[in-house]
Coordinates of C-alpha atoms in Angstrom, one line a residue:
M1239 CA 99.9 118.1 82.2
F1240 CA 99.8 115.6 85.0
N1241 CA 101.7 112.3 84.8
D1242 CA 100.4 108.9 85.8
F1243 CA 102.1 109.2 89.3
T1244 CA 100.5 112.8 90.0
T1245 CA 97.2 111.5 88.9
N1246 CA 97.1 108.1 90.7
Y1247 CA 98.3 110.1 93.8
F1248 CA 95.3 112.3 93.8
I1249 CA 92.7 109.5 93.0
D1250 CA 94.4 107.3 95.9
H1251 CA 94.1 110.3 98.3
V1252 CA 90.4 110.9 97.6
Q1253 CA 89.8 107.0 98.1
S1254 CA 91.8 106.8 101.1
T1255 CA 89.7 109.4 102.6
K1256 CA 86.7 107.5 101.6
K1257 CA 88.2 104.3 103.5
T1258 CA 89.1 106.4 106.5
M1259 CA 85.4 107.6 106.6
V1260 CA 84.0 104.1 106.4
D1261 CA 86.6 103.0 109.1
T1262 CA 85.4 106.1 111.4
L1263 CA 81.7 105.6 111.0
V1264 CA 81.2 101.8 110.3
K1265 CA 82.5 99.7 113.3
D1266 CA 80.8 96.3 112.1
E1267 CA 83.5 94.3 109.9
K1268 CA 80.6 92.7 108.0
L1269 CA 79.2 96.3 106.8
S1270 CA 82.4 98.0 106.4
A1271 CA 84.1 94.9 104.3
P1272 CA 81.7 95.5 101.4
L1273 CA 82.0 99.3 101.3
H1274 CA 85.8 98.8 101.0
A1275 CA 85.4 96.5 98.0
F1276 CA 83.2 99.1 96.5
I1277 CA 85.9 101.8 96.9
E1278 CA 88.8 99.6 95.6
A1279 CA 86.3 98.8 92.6
Q1280 CA 85.9 102.7 92.0
T1281 CA 89.7 103.3 92.5
A1282 CA 90.3 100.7 89.7
F1283 CA 87.7 102.1 87.7
T1284 CA 88.7 105.7 87.7
K1285 CA 92.4 104.9 87.2
T1286 CA 91.6 103.0 84.1
A1287 CA 89.0 105.7 82.8
V1288 CA 91.8 108.6 83.5
K1289 CA 94.1 106.5 81.7
S1290 CA 92.2 105.6 78.8
M1291 CA 91.2 109.6 78.4
T1292 CA 94.8 110.5 78.8
E1293 CA 95.7 108.2 76.0
F1294 CA 92.8 109.5 73.6
M1295 CA 94.1 113.2 74.2
N1296 CA 97.4 112.4 73.5
A1297 CA 96.4 110.5 70.4
S1298 CA 94.2 113.6 69.6
G1299 CA 97.0 115.9 70.1
E1300 CA 99.5 114.0 67.8
T1301 CA 96.7 114.0 65.1
A1302 CA 95.9 117.5 65.3
A1303 CA 99.6 118.2 65.1
K1304 CA 100.2 116.3 62.1
V1305 CA 97.2 117.9 60.7
M1306 CA 98.8 121.5 61.1
K1307 CA 101.8 120.6 59.2

């Protein structure tokens, strides 16, 4: 199972690629700034969602292990 570092690395890699695409394709700062802000919001949301799902899965696994005993 992935740890937080590995998961965040993959999320950051994808989001960094998006930022690079914006920097490459959108040269006007007034247009690129909102796109970068949106990408940052996506990053924060994705990390929170993955962390919550990981916690849920861990709790589910612990509960299933208790039931099996």
